[in-house]
């Protein structure tokens, strides 16, 4: 398999006529369905053939007459919680399995305006609630770095329906994990696991995800791609189906930092009309251009111009040896090249995880109350045969019994939400409702908000204090991807986000960059975090480290499952 080159190179090939839009897009579709339809289950739905043909034709015409846009003909995957006009947006849930929005989210709108081809909607944990992309209604996403069977035969995946035609199968039998023939399947991470796996598998040039507590960076680490979460508010949330509104952040997943910078330049726009949390990328009121500033730093700066901080509070007992060694190695490589590295303290990091789950679930319990089966989405209906039989029995046994006349409104709400939501979503709604109850509000929700402020203050002290650190370096996740059939306590699963959650609580930009393979031949990464609205500096640091001689060849590697 030929690894993807960056957007700039693809665009140049299209302009020079060495590559046609039709060949580029159809090759991606072919790869997605190689072996069996959607064989890694990275997509919930694919763009229909008629729409694809129209977009391909229009993009090619613009290239032919020299009026091409920045992303013309570039296949992009979009996480299935971003509204897209007349294109199913399911959030990985039964309750929205047939929902087609009447509008585009701001992110999708901006991509379309630059000519991007939305090739499909990527698979995810239901309503972004999960760390493995296994809790959704449309089956588990396979990490492309999984170990194939001895015959490289993917017949075990043929149970997966072509999601472009049938989105109604729960696919609980999709991944029966390890087979006797030696195949080992790993999770893709979550909740943006489909977006990460699609980029890693060469199914699209880049993809869009959302990050509430690490949902872009953690799957990026597991799948070996770049995952960038910008400062909260820089990319509009309009049309992003909300999980936790004060934490949800749209971001990008790419094969390299240059592509991330280009996409961010397109998506970072103040959305004055639709999103009250949308802000300008500026400095003391002066509007800035992230791509220009990134390129300027590449020309005029080097590693010696940055101060890196190592937060000792991220050295947790759950940290895998390979990842700990990579963390140390990156520090040594920076110092070897003249970069300054200092030890810093973020003392309230230990409280970030419980505070996050209280705040996120509290907001979720409110945000998801709109899914009641009345206005749109799934509504519980009795089976026709059972309904008829019950009606006949009611009429014959007690014609005057008013309680037997259909289903009441309360019953409809209850049964719709009980059957429409998955177990993880229901668990988090219950937890959030408890935290917001009168007897628990002060003890849980209010205290969690106070911890959030303390976590944010810790970061401020590091970035603006005595050492004036520019970039923090931490692991992205405490371990590489885990096996899909691995029995883990729910708390263990939640701990996978321990490294990524603090930057969401503080609204800071953060980026996961893949650097090498672990001893078990799985991608491992480090996370970089910078001060709010210094996203350009973060891009520069990420690009610099990824291009160290010892790491720059990682992007040329082919995932195990695709060989």
PDB file of C-alpha atoms in Angstrom, residues 14 39 94 120 158 184 190 228 247 256 275 281 299 303 324 397 420 458 460:
ATOM      1  CA  UNK A  14      -3.807  17.279  -9.403  1.00  0.00           C
ATOM      2  CA  UNK A  39     -13.645  -4.201   6.294  1.00  0.00           C
ATOM      3  CA  UNK A  94     -29.626   3.675  17.436  1.00  0.00           C
ATOM      4  CA  UNK A 120     -18.011   9.341   4.499  1.00  0.00           C
ATOM      5  CA  UNK A 158     -17.455 -10.523   6.424  1.00  0.00           C
ATOM      6  CA  UNK A 184      -5.208 -10.360  17.264  1.00  0.00           C
ATOM      7  CA  UNK A 190     -12.021   6.609  21.062  1.00  0.00           C
ATOM      8  CA  UNK A 228      -4.566  18.060  16.971  1.00  0.00           C
ATOM      9  CA  UNK A 247     -15.358  20.675  26.740  1.00  0.00           C
ATOM     10  CA  UNK A 256       1.669  14.966   9.237  1.00  0.00           C
ATOM     11  CA  UNK A 275     -21.664  29.825  18.142  1.00  0.00           C
ATOM     12  CA  UNK A 281      -7.269  33.628  16.746  1.00  0.00           C
ATOM     13  CA  UNK A 299      11.816  29.483   8.557  1.00  0.00           C
ATOM     14  CA  UNK A 303      14.379  23.826  18.853  1.00  0.00           C
ATOM     15  CA  UNK A 324       7.966   5.842  29.673  1.00  0.00           C
ATOM     16  CA  UNK A 397     -61.248  -8.835  27.641  1.00  0.00           C
ATOM     17  CA  UNK A 420     -32.382   3.961  21.753  1.00  0.00           C
ATOM     18  CA  UNK A 458      -1.729  25.086  37.391  1.00  0.00           C
ATOM     19  CA  UNK A 460      -1.167  29.238  33.886  1.00  0.00           C
TER      20      UNK A 460
END
